[in-house]
Short mmCIF file of C-alpha atoms and ligand atoms in Angstrom, two decimals:
data_model
loop_
_atom_site.label_atom_id
_atom_site.label_comp_id
_atom_site.label_asym_id
_atom_site.label_seq_id
_atom_site.Cartn_x
_atom_site.Cartn_y
_atom_site.Cartn_z
CA MET A 1 30.27 75.64 13.03
CA THR A 2 28.41 77.78 15.57
CA GLU A 3 29.91 80.94 17.09
CA PRO A 4 31.82 80.04 20.34
CA SER A 5 30.11 80.91 23.48
CA GLN A 6 31.69 81.22 26.95
CA SER A 7 29.22 78.95 28.36
CA GLU A 8 30.75 75.99 26.60
CA ALA A 9 33.92 74.13 27.30
CA PRO A 10 34.59 72.17 24.18
CA LEU A 11 37.19 69.96 25.54
CA VAL A 12 35.32 69.09 28.73
CA GLU A 13 32.30 68.26 26.49
CA ALA A 14 34.25 66.20 24.17
CA LEU A 15 35.57 63.95 27.02
CA ARG A 16 32.09 63.55 28.22
CA ALA A 17 30.98 62.37 24.52
CA TYR A 18 34.11 60.04 24.47
CA ARG A 19 32.97 58.30 27.50
CA GLU A 20 29.51 58.14 26.86
CA ARG A 21 30.01 56.52 23.46
CA HIS A 22 32.29 53.80 25.31
CA THR A 23 35.04 54.57 22.57
CA ALA A 24 37.48 51.64 22.01
CA ALA A 25 40.93 53.14 22.34
CA PHE A 26 43.44 52.04 19.51
CA HIS A 27 45.59 55.16 20.31
CA THR A 28 48.28 56.17 22.94
CA PRO A 29 48.86 55.94 25.86
CA GLY A 30 49.64 52.07 26.20
CA HIS A 31 47.56 51.70 29.47
CA LYS A 32 44.48 51.94 27.37
CA LEU A 33 42.34 54.32 29.68
CA GLY A 34 43.76 52.67 32.61
CA ALA A 35 42.90 48.99 31.81
CA GLY A 36 46.48 48.01 31.44
CA ALA A 37 47.70 50.44 34.23
CA PRO A 38 49.72 48.87 37.11
CA ALA A 39 47.50 48.92 40.36
CA ASP A 40 49.66 51.27 42.20
CA LEU A 41 49.42 53.81 39.43
CA SER A 42 45.41 53.43 39.35
CA ASP A 43 45.50 53.75 43.15
CA ALA A 44 47.48 56.75 43.22
CA LEU A 45 45.60 58.76 40.43
CA GLY A 46 42.15 57.11 40.64
CA GLU A 47 40.76 55.05 37.78
CA ARG A 48 38.65 57.94 36.54
CA PHE A 49 41.49 59.99 36.09
CA LEU A 50 43.13 57.47 33.78
CA THR A 51 40.32 57.07 31.73
CA ALA A 52 40.77 60.76 30.75
CA ASP A 53 44.37 60.11 29.97
CA MET A 54 44.62 60.69 26.13
CA GLY A 55 45.67 63.14 23.68
CA ILE A 56 43.78 65.61 21.65
CA ALA A 57 44.52 64.60 18.06
CA ASN A 58 43.61 60.98 18.11
CA GLY A 59 41.83 60.73 21.48
CA LEU A 60 39.37 63.71 22.13
CA ASP A 61 39.51 64.69 18.35
CA ASP A 62 40.06 62.79 15.21
CA THR A 63 43.64 62.58 13.82
CA GLN A 64 42.84 65.46 11.36
CA GLU A 65 41.55 67.44 14.29
CA SER A 66 38.53 68.13 12.03
CA GLY A 67 36.40 69.06 15.07
CA GLY A 68 38.72 71.85 15.94
CA LEU A 69 38.25 71.23 19.42
CA LEU A 70 41.57 72.66 20.57
CA ARG A 71 41.30 75.63 18.39
CA ARG A 72 37.70 76.37 19.70
CA ALA A 73 38.88 76.19 23.21
CA GLU A 74 41.94 78.32 22.72
CA ASP A 75 39.61 80.86 20.79
CA LEU A 76 37.23 81.07 23.92
CA ALA A 77 40.52 81.74 25.99
CA ALA A 78 41.50 84.40 23.75
CA GLN A 79 38.28 85.97 24.09
CA ALA A 80 38.14 85.54 28.03
CA TRP A 81 41.71 86.83 28.52
CA GLY A 82 41.36 89.74 26.01
CA ALA A 83 43.75 88.54 23.25
CA GLU A 84 43.17 88.00 19.52
CA ARG A 85 44.72 84.65 19.80
CA ALA A 86 45.61 81.96 22.51
CA PHE A 87 47.79 79.09 22.48
CA PHE A 88 47.65 76.33 25.29
CA VAL A 89 51.11 75.37 26.31
CA PRO A 90 51.64 72.13 28.41
CA ASN A 91 55.02 73.12 29.73
CA GLY A 92 53.80 75.97 31.99
CA SER A 93 54.68 79.49 31.59
CA SER A 94 58.39 78.42 31.50
CA GLY A 95 57.51 76.97 28.15
CA GLY A 96 55.40 79.91 27.23
CA LEU A 97 58.13 82.39 27.74
CA GLN A 98 60.68 80.42 25.87
CA THR A 99 58.18 80.41 22.91
CA LEU A 100 57.56 83.96 23.15
CA VAL A 101 61.14 85.19 23.22
CA MET A 102 61.97 83.14 20.20
CA ALA A 103 59.02 84.29 18.38
CA VAL A 104 60.09 87.93 18.67
CA ALA A 105 63.71 87.71 18.55
CA GLY A 106 66.32 85.80 16.65
CA PRO A 107 70.16 85.26 17.07
CA GLY A 108 72.04 88.49 17.78
CA ASP A 109 68.73 90.59 18.27
CA GLU A 110 68.41 92.88 21.35
CA VAL A 111 65.58 92.27 23.78
CA ILE A 112 64.93 94.53 26.79
CA VAL A 113 64.40 92.29 29.99
CA PRO A 114 64.25 92.80 33.61
CA ARG A 115 67.13 91.59 35.53
CA ASN A 116 64.65 89.70 37.76
CA ALA A 117 62.94 87.81 34.96
CA HIS A 118 62.20 84.12 35.60
CA LYS A 119 65.06 81.63 34.42
CA SER A 120 62.99 80.38 31.65
CA LEU A 121 63.37 83.78 29.77
CA LEU A 122 67.22 83.29 30.11
CA ALA A 123 66.87 79.81 28.84
CA GLY A 124 64.80 81.11 25.87
CA LEU A 125 67.92 83.55 25.03
CA ILE A 126 70.32 80.66 25.37
CA LEU A 127 68.36 78.67 22.99
CA GLY A 128 67.42 81.33 20.54
CA GLY A 129 70.71 83.28 20.50
CA ALA A 130 69.04 86.54 21.27
CA LEU A 131 70.93 89.25 23.53
CA PRO A 132 69.49 90.56 26.74
CA VAL A 133 69.60 94.28 27.51
CA TYR A 134 69.16 94.00 31.22
CA VAL A 135 67.09 96.60 33.31
CA GLU A 136 67.45 96.45 37.09
CA PRO A 137 64.59 96.25 39.34
CA THR A 138 64.56 98.17 42.58
CA VAL A 139 65.18 95.90 45.64
CA ASP A 140 63.23 96.35 48.91
CA ASP A 141 65.88 96.23 51.57
CA ASP A 142 63.51 95.44 54.55
CA TRP A 143 62.12 92.35 52.66
CA GLN A 144 65.06 91.56 50.45
CA VAL A 145 63.04 90.98 47.39
CA ALA A 146 63.35 92.37 43.97
CA VAL A 147 60.27 94.78 43.32
CA ASN A 148 59.94 96.12 39.70
CA VAL A 149 61.85 97.77 37.12
CA PRO A 150 61.01 101.49 37.44
CA LEU A 151 59.45 102.85 34.20
CA GLU A 152 62.21 105.42 33.68
CA ALA A 153 64.88 102.56 33.60
CA PHE A 154 62.74 100.91 30.74
CA VAL A 155 62.47 104.30 29.01
CA ALA A 156 66.12 104.77 29.15
CA ALA A 157 66.84 101.20 27.90
CA ILE A 158 64.35 101.59 24.98
CA GLU A 159 66.08 105.04 23.95
CA ALA A 160 69.59 103.61 24.19
CA HIS A 161 68.79 100.51 22.31
CA PRO A 162 66.81 101.57 19.17
CA ARG A 163 67.53 98.14 17.42
CA ALA A 164 65.95 96.29 20.20
CA ARG A 165 63.07 93.99 19.18
CA ALA A 166 60.82 93.81 22.13
CA VAL A 167 60.41 94.67 25.83
CA PHE A 168 59.64 92.08 28.23
CA VAL A 169 58.38 92.71 31.92
CA THR A 170 57.33 90.61 34.74
CA SER A 171 53.94 91.49 36.61
CA PRO A 172 52.85 90.58 39.05
CA SER A 173 56.23 89.63 40.56
CA TYR A 174 56.53 86.48 42.70
CA ASN A 175 55.53 88.76 45.85
CA GLY A 176 52.62 90.30 44.21
CA PHE A 177 54.29 93.61 43.11
CA CYS A 178 52.78 95.17 40.13
CA ALA A 179 54.58 97.14 37.57
CA ASP A 180 53.37 100.20 35.54
CA VAL A 181 52.23 98.05 32.45
CA PRO A 182 50.09 100.77 30.87
CA GLY A 183 52.91 103.13 31.14
CA LEU A 184 55.23 100.50 29.82
CA ALA A 185 52.98 99.51 26.95
CA ALA A 186 52.78 103.23 25.84
CA ALA A 187 56.75 103.78 25.91
CA ALA A 188 57.20 100.53 24.03
CA HIS A 189 54.67 101.23 21.46
CA ALA A 190 55.89 104.79 20.92
CA ALA A 191 59.26 103.21 19.98
CA GLY A 192 57.23 100.63 17.62
CA LEU A 193 58.14 97.72 19.99
CA PRO A 194 55.87 94.87 21.37
CA LEU A 195 55.42 94.57 25.03
CA VAL A 196 55.48 91.05 26.42
CA VAL A 197 54.17 90.36 29.85
CA ASP A 198 55.34 87.44 32.03
CA GLN A 199 51.99 87.28 33.89
CA ALA A 200 52.58 83.74 35.34
CA TRP A 201 51.33 84.93 38.60
CA GLY A 202 48.26 86.95 37.15
CA ALA A 203 46.04 84.57 35.38
CA HIS A 204 43.07 85.50 37.78
CA LEU A 205 43.56 89.38 37.50
CA ARG A 206 41.10 89.81 34.64
CA PHE A 207 38.22 88.18 36.31
CA SER A 208 37.76 90.76 39.22
CA PRO A 209 37.64 94.45 39.15
CA ALA A 210 38.98 94.35 42.61
CA LEU A 211 42.36 92.98 41.61
CA PRO A 212 45.08 94.83 39.72
CA ILE A 213 44.91 95.52 35.91
CA ASP A 214 45.66 92.57 33.71
CA ALA A 215 48.45 92.71 31.01
CA MET A 216 46.07 92.62 27.92
CA ALA A 217 43.78 95.32 29.24
CA ALA A 218 46.81 97.37 30.11
CA GLY A 219 47.95 97.31 26.30
CA ALA A 220 50.44 94.34 26.27
CA ASP A 221 50.81 92.83 22.90
CA ALA A 222 51.38 89.37 24.37
CA ALA A 223 51.70 87.68 27.65
CA VAL A 224 51.63 84.29 29.41
CA VAL A 225 49.44 83.11 32.07
CA SER A 226 49.89 80.20 34.34
CA VAL A 227 46.38 78.65 34.88
CA HIS A 228 47.87 76.22 37.21
CA LYS A 229 49.40 78.90 39.58
CA LEU A 230 46.27 80.66 41.01
CA LEU A 231 43.52 79.31 39.04
CA ALA A 232 42.11 75.67 38.86
CA GLY A 233 44.37 74.49 35.91
CA LEU A 234 46.05 71.35 36.42
CA SER A 235 50.02 71.58 37.05
CA GLN A 236 51.85 72.81 33.80
CA ALA A 237 48.60 74.58 32.30
CA SER A 238 49.58 77.67 30.71
CA VAL A 239 48.26 80.01 28.05
CA VAL A 240 50.32 82.27 25.47
CA LEU A 241 48.06 85.28 24.59
CA ALA A 242 48.77 87.63 21.69
CA ARG A 243 47.35 90.37 19.61
CA GLY A 244 48.70 91.11 16.15
CA GLY A 245 50.35 94.28 14.68
CA ARG A 246 53.56 94.31 16.60
CA ILE A 247 53.57 90.53 17.15
CA ASP A 248 53.65 88.16 14.34
CA VAL A 249 51.11 85.86 15.44
CA ASP A 250 51.94 83.31 12.55
CA ARG A 251 55.50 83.09 13.46
CA LEU A 252 54.33 82.81 17.06
CA ARG A 253 51.99 79.81 16.05
CA THR A 254 54.99 78.15 14.29
CA MET A 255 57.39 78.68 17.47
CA VAL A 256 54.29 77.22 19.46
CA THR A 257 54.03 74.02 17.37
CA MET A 258 57.81 73.60 17.17
CA LEU A 259 58.29 73.65 20.92
CA ARG A 260 55.11 72.05 22.47
CA THR A 261 54.55 68.29 22.58
CA THR A 262 52.73 66.42 20.09
CA SER A 263 51.09 64.43 22.84
CA PRO A 264 49.90 66.78 25.52
CA LEU A 265 47.98 65.28 28.38
CA ALA A 266 44.35 66.16 27.26
CA ALA A 267 43.43 66.58 31.00
CA ILE A 268 45.85 69.67 31.16
CA TYR A 269 44.16 71.49 28.30
CA LEU A 270 40.75 70.36 29.47
CA SER A 271 41.43 71.96 32.83
CA ILE A 272 42.31 75.25 31.10
CA ASP A 273 38.86 75.06 29.31
CA ALA A 274 36.95 74.43 32.52
CA ALA A 275 39.03 76.95 34.57
CA ARG A 276 38.31 79.61 31.92
CA ARG A 277 34.64 78.88 32.00
CA GLN A 278 34.69 78.94 35.71
CA MET A 279 36.29 82.45 35.90
CA VAL A 280 33.93 83.91 33.23
CA GLU A 281 30.89 82.65 34.87
CA GLY A 282 31.80 83.22 38.42
CA GLY A 283 35.22 84.69 38.90
CA GLU A 284 34.35 87.94 40.50
CA ALA A 285 32.38 86.39 43.28
CA LEU A 286 35.12 83.69 43.68
CA TRP A 287 37.91 86.35 43.82
CA GLY A 288 35.75 88.68 46.34
CA GLU A 289 35.81 85.67 48.73
CA ALA A 290 39.59 84.87 48.48
CA LEU A 291 40.17 88.58 48.85
CA ARG A 292 38.06 88.59 51.93
CA LEU A 293 40.09 85.48 53.32
CA ALA A 294 43.45 87.07 52.51
CA ALA A 295 42.48 90.16 54.28
CA LEU A 296 41.25 88.14 57.31
CA ALA A 297 44.54 86.31 57.31
CA ARG A 298 46.51 89.59 57.04
CA THR A 299 44.54 91.21 60.01
CA ARG A 300 45.06 88.14 62.31
CA LEU A 301 48.79 87.88 61.48
CA ALA A 302 49.22 91.67 62.00
CA ALA A 303 48.25 90.92 65.74
CA THR A 304 50.82 88.19 66.02
CA THR A 305 53.96 89.04 67.69
CA GLY A 306 57.02 88.54 65.59
CA ILE A 307 55.19 87.93 62.52
CA VAL A 308 55.28 90.60 59.62
CA VAL A 309 53.39 90.29 56.38
CA LEU A 310 54.28 92.33 53.37
CA ASP A 311 51.30 94.61 52.50
CA ARG A 312 50.13 97.13 49.94
CA ASP A 313 51.84 100.04 51.66
CA ASP A 314 55.28 98.14 51.55
CA ALA A 315 54.58 97.50 47.91
CA LEU A 316 53.70 101.12 46.99
CA ARG A 317 56.68 102.58 49.07
CA SER A 318 59.17 100.40 47.17
CA GLY A 319 57.87 101.70 43.86
CA SER A 320 55.19 99.39 42.73
CA VAL A 321 52.02 100.73 41.07
CA ASP A 322 49.91 98.13 42.57
CA PHE A 323 49.78 94.98 44.76
CA ASP A 324 47.98 91.61 44.64
CA PRO A 325 47.04 91.01 48.14
CA VAL A 326 46.22 87.00 47.78
CA ARG A 327 50.04 86.41 47.75
CA LEU A 328 51.36 86.49 51.31
CA THR A 329 54.90 87.09 51.85
CA ILE A 330 55.54 86.40 55.55
CA SER A 331 58.63 87.14 57.77
CA ALA A 332 59.60 85.82 61.11
CA ALA A 333 63.01 87.48 60.99
CA ASP A 334 61.97 89.35 64.40
CA LEU A 335 61.99 86.00 65.95
CA ASP A 336 65.26 85.15 64.43
CA LEU A 337 63.58 82.49 62.21
CA ALA A 338 64.98 82.26 58.52
CA GLY A 339 62.23 81.77 55.87
CA TYR A 340 63.53 78.09 55.30
CA GLU A 341 63.16 77.40 59.04
CA LEU A 342 59.78 78.88 59.18
CA GLU A 343 58.66 76.86 56.19
CA ARG A 344 60.16 73.59 57.78
CA ARG A 345 58.33 74.03 61.08
CA LEU A 346 55.14 74.72 59.28
CA ARG A 347 55.59 71.50 57.26
CA ALA A 348 56.98 69.28 59.78
CA ASP A 349 55.16 70.34 63.00
CA HIS A 350 51.71 71.69 61.72
CA ALA A 351 51.37 69.76 58.16
CA VAL A 352 51.02 73.22 56.48
CA ALA A 353 52.89 73.51 53.04
CA VAL A 354 53.45 76.88 51.56
CA GLU A 355 54.30 78.01 48.14
CA ALA A 356 58.04 78.88 48.73
CA ALA A 357 60.57 79.87 51.22
CA ASP A 358 64.02 81.72 50.88
CA ALA A 359 66.50 83.03 53.43
CA HIS A 360 64.11 85.66 54.52
CA ASN A 361 60.38 85.13 53.91
CA ILE A 362 57.95 82.39 53.01
CA VAL A 363 55.07 82.89 50.62
CA ALA A 364 51.69 81.56 50.82
CA ASN A 365 48.94 81.85 48.40
CA ILE A 366 45.15 82.46 48.97
CA THR A 367 42.66 81.41 46.42
CA PHE A 368 39.09 80.59 46.09
CA GLY A 369 39.98 77.08 46.89
CA ASP A 370 40.53 78.29 50.46
CA SER A 371 37.93 78.51 53.23
CA ALA A 372 37.86 80.07 56.82
CA GLY A 373 39.03 76.66 57.87
CA THR A 374 42.08 76.53 55.86
CA VAL A 375 43.06 80.07 56.58
CA ASP A 376 42.69 79.24 60.30
CA ARG A 377 45.26 76.25 59.81
CA LEU A 378 47.83 78.74 58.43
CA VAL A 379 47.34 81.44 60.95
CA VAL A 380 47.18 79.19 64.08
CA ALA A 381 50.28 77.33 63.02
CA LEU A 382 52.22 80.75 62.47
CA GLU A 383 50.84 81.80 65.95
CA THR A 384 52.08 78.64 67.61
CA ILE A 385 55.48 78.85 65.88
CA ALA A 386 55.90 82.71 66.88
CA ALA A 387 54.81 81.99 70.53
CA ASP A 388 57.44 79.23 70.81
CA ALA A 389 59.96 81.14 69.19
CA ASP A 390 59.28 84.31 71.22
CA ALA A 391 59.63 82.20 74.38
CA GLY A 392 63.01 80.90 73.14
CA LEU A 393 64.20 84.37 72.24
CA ALA A 394 63.25 85.78 75.59
CA GLU A 395 64.81 82.95 77.48
CA ARG A 396 68.14 83.34 75.65
CA THR A 397 67.96 87.16 76.20
CA ARG A 398 67.41 86.56 79.85
CA ALA A 399 70.30 83.97 80.10
CA ARG A 400 72.52 86.36 78.34
CA ALA A 401 71.74 89.30 80.52
CA ALA A 402 72.29 87.00 83.69
CA ALA A 403 75.70 86.38 82.38
CA GLY A 404 76.29 90.01 81.94
CA GLY A 405 76.20 89.75 78.14
CA ALA A 406 75.03 92.23 75.48
CA PRO A 407 71.35 91.62 74.51
CA GLU A 408 70.98 89.49 71.44
CA ALA A 409 71.02 90.82 68.07
CA GLY A 410 68.03 90.63 66.01
CA GLY A 411 64.62 92.30 67.07
CA GLY A 412 63.53 93.58 63.43
CA LYS A 413 63.70 92.54 59.88
CA LYS A 414 66.53 94.71 58.88
CA ALA A 415 68.80 93.58 61.65
CA ALA A 416 68.17 89.94 60.55
CA SER A 417 68.60 90.71 56.78
CA ALA A 418 71.87 92.43 57.35
CA ALA A 419 73.45 88.95 58.00
CA SER A 420 73.15 88.02 54.35
CA PRO A 421 74.46 89.70 51.32
CA THR A 422 72.11 91.88 49.20
CA LEU A 423 71.23 90.85 45.68
CA PRO A 424 74.33 91.69 43.24
CA PHE A 425 73.75 93.90 40.48
CA PHE A 426 74.19 92.94 36.95
CA THR A 427 77.93 93.67 35.73
CA ARG A 428 78.19 93.53 31.89
CA LEU A 429 77.45 91.18 29.11
CA ALA A 430 80.85 90.06 27.66
CA CYS A 431 79.34 87.65 24.94
CA SER A 432 76.14 86.33 24.08
CA PRO A 433 74.40 83.87 26.57
CA ARG A 434 74.32 81.31 23.69
CA GLU A 435 77.96 81.63 22.79
CA ALA A 436 79.24 81.42 26.45
CA PHE A 437 76.92 78.50 27.23
CA PHE A 438 77.81 76.26 24.05
CA GLY A 439 81.43 77.56 23.83
CA PRO A 440 84.64 76.25 25.52
CA ALA A 441 84.55 76.31 29.23
CA GLU A 442 86.61 75.36 32.32
CA ALA A 443 85.52 74.89 36.03
CA LEU A 444 87.30 77.03 38.47
CA PRO A 445 86.94 77.38 42.39
CA LEU A 446 84.18 79.98 42.96
CA SER A 447 86.58 82.39 44.62
CA ALA A 448 88.87 82.39 41.39
CA CYS A 449 85.95 83.43 39.11
CA VAL A 450 86.03 87.16 39.88
CA GLY A 451 86.52 89.04 36.66
CA ARG A 452 85.92 86.04 34.43
CA VAL A 453 82.95 85.26 32.10
CA SER A 454 80.29 82.91 33.42
CA ALA A 455 79.35 79.85 31.17
CA GLU A 456 76.41 78.92 33.18
CA MET A 457 73.46 80.37 34.86
CA VAL A 458 73.05 80.17 38.60
CA VAL A 459 69.45 80.38 39.93
CA PRO A 460 68.53 80.00 43.51
CA TYR A 461 65.14 78.24 43.55
CA PRO A 462 62.61 79.42 44.49
CA PRO A 463 61.90 81.88 43.09
CA GLY A 464 64.02 80.85 40.09
CA ILE A 465 65.51 84.21 39.26
CA PRO A 466 68.87 83.93 37.84
CA VAL A 467 71.80 85.71 40.10
CA LEU A 468 74.17 84.97 37.13
CA GLY A 469 73.76 84.16 33.56
CA PRO A 470 76.06 82.86 30.84
CA GLY A 471 78.11 85.71 29.16
CA GLU A 472 78.12 87.91 32.22
CA GLU A 473 81.33 89.14 33.95
CA ILE A 474 81.49 87.82 37.41
CA SER A 475 81.85 90.30 40.23
CA ALA A 476 83.28 89.86 43.74
CA GLU A 477 79.57 90.72 45.05
CA THR A 478 78.20 87.94 42.73
CA VAL A 479 80.83 85.38 44.17
CA GLY A 480 79.98 86.49 47.89
CA TYR A 481 76.26 86.15 47.20
CA LEU A 482 76.62 82.73 45.71
CA ALA A 483 78.86 81.65 48.50
CA ALA A 484 75.96 82.59 50.87
CA ALA A 485 73.30 81.22 48.56
CA ALA A 486 75.13 77.81 48.62
CA ARG A 487 74.60 77.44 52.28
CA GLY A 488 70.67 77.77 52.03
CA ALA A 489 68.88 77.74 48.76
CA LEU A 490 68.45 74.96 46.31
CA VAL A 491 70.42 76.03 43.17
CA GLN A 492 69.54 75.30 39.59
CA GLY A 493 71.79 75.67 36.46
CA PRO A 494 75.36 75.06 37.25
CA ARG A 495 76.94 71.62 36.64
CA ASP A 496 78.34 71.72 40.29
CA LEU A 497 75.29 72.38 42.33
CA SER A 498 77.41 72.55 45.56
CA LEU A 499 78.94 75.84 43.91
CA ALA A 500 82.39 74.85 45.00
CA THR A 501 83.28 75.41 41.33
CA LEU A 502 81.84 77.37 38.55
CA ARG A 503 82.32 77.01 34.66
CA VAL A 504 83.60 80.10 33.09
CA VAL A 505 84.43 80.90 29.50
CA THR A 506 87.97 79.74 28.49
CA ARG A 507 90.14 82.57 27.56
CA PRO A 508 91.44 82.57 24.05
CA GLY A 509 95.11 81.50 23.66
C1 PLP B 1 57.58 85.15 37.37
C2 PLP B 1 57.26 83.76 36.90
N1 PLP B 1 57.34 83.55 35.57
C3 PLP B 1 57.38 82.26 35.11
C4 PLP B 1 57.27 81.01 35.84
C5 PLP B 1 57.32 79.70 35.37
O1 PLP B 1 55.98 79.24 35.49
P1 PLP B 1 55.62 77.80 35.14
O2 PLP B 1 55.85 77.33 36.49
O3 PLP B 1 54.26 77.85 34.76
O4 PLP B 1 56.45 77.28 34.13
C6 PLP B 1 57.39 81.39 37.30
C7 PLP B 1 57.46 80.21 38.22
O5 PLP B 1 57.34 80.26 39.44
C8 PLP B 1 57.32 82.84 37.63
O6 PLP B 1 57.50 82.86 39.09
#
C-alpha cells in the first residue's frame, strides 16, 4: 500500500467507488441504500444521504477490512492532529472520554480530574470504578462560569497523590478559556503521569497559528476532539488521539473496540475524513475568516447598550492563559434578562438558535460556516432585543420613581448574578462513585440530604458539568444550588428530574 497522503480521504473515495460500481447491497441497514425507506425518512434526509448509509466493515470495505480503509483514515487523522495513533469514535467526545478514562485507570485507581470536567468523565469513573481526585477550577464571579484549574492546584494534587494514574484537564472550556496545558504536561510528566486533555471544543486549534496552542503540540499524551462541534464533522463525530510512552496504546485500542459500536454510520467517519482534509488544505484561511467575523460581531455587540460579550481580557483576568475568541459568551443581565430568556427570545422572535443558555449567559459559536450575513442576523437580533428590553427597563424605572419607590435593582452583571447561588465547592468523597451508584440507596427530600452521601450525579445541562457526583458528601451549599437549579436548568442524572428528592447512599445498620 502507498504511503498515506493528506490530500486523500480514503473513506470519501471508497464511497464514491461503491456508488460508481452500482454495488448490490446484501448488508445492513435493511432499507438497502434507501430503496426500502419510508417516504418521510427519504424526504427528511434526502435519498442521496440514504445511499451513503452503510457500515465500514461490510459496506465501504469488505468484511475482513482488507482494504484497511478505517485504519488509513485514522492514520491520516493522527498525522494531522499531531498524534501517533487516532481512533474515530462515533459516540462523540463523551464516548471518547469514557474510553480514555477506562484505558488509563482501573477499579480503585486514582485519577486527577478537574471538578468542572464534562459529565461523561464522571460516567467513565462510575463504569470503570476509578477514584477521582478533584481539583477545583476558579470561578469568574462576574460571568458565573468555571474558568480553569490553576496549575498550582494540579501540582499540589500530583504531589499529594503519588499513586495517581493520570491527570485529566479540560481545555478549551465551554466558554473558550484555555488552561496552561504545556505547564501541566511538564508537571504531569515530571511525576511520570500521562496528561489527557478533553479538547472537545478545540478540534480546530491545530489548524491556525492565530488560535491557542492545541493539546498534542502542548505535550499531551492523549486527547479527544469533537470534530462535530466546531469543524465540519457530522454530529457525534469525535477522534481519540494518543502517543505511546506514558499511554498504553494497545490497551487504549482494546478499550475503543470494547466501547464503540460494531455498526457505525459510515457517514460519520467519512465526515471526519473530509473535515480533516479540509482543515489540512485550507484550515488557516478558513479560521482566519471565522476570526475576522467573530471580531466583527464582538465590535458591534460592544456598541450595543445592555449586551456584554466575554472577551480575552476577562479570560486572562480570571486566570486563563489563552482564549478562543470564536466562542461568544453573551450576557444581557444588565437588562435583567436571564440567559434562558435571551435564548428564548432569539429563537422565538428572530429564528436565531444559539449553542447554549444558562441562568446568566448564552453561548454562540462562530465558524468558517458563517458569513457576514449570518453574523448580522445574530447581532441585529440581539440589538433589537436589547433596545426593547432597555425601553421596558426605563419605563419600569420611571413608573417606580413616579410612585416614589427606590430605583430598580440590576444595572450590572454582578447585581443580576447575586440573585442566584454561586457554584458549590466539592466536599469530600465518602466512597467510590461506582460503589455509591450501584450500592443500596434511598430517595430523600432534597432538604433532608445535607450531610448524606449522594448515590446519583446531578448535571445541569448545558454545559453538562456535574454539580454533584455519586460518593460525594452533600453540603448545604449544594442543596441550595440544586434547589435554585431546579427552577431553570434542564437537569440530567438523577431519577427524580424535578429534584424534589435525591437518592442517597443507605446508611449501614
Ligand atoms: C468540555 C466538553 N467535553 C466533552 C463534551 C462531550 O462532547 P460530545 O458532545 O462530542 O459527546 C462536551 C459537550 O458539550 C464538552 O463541553
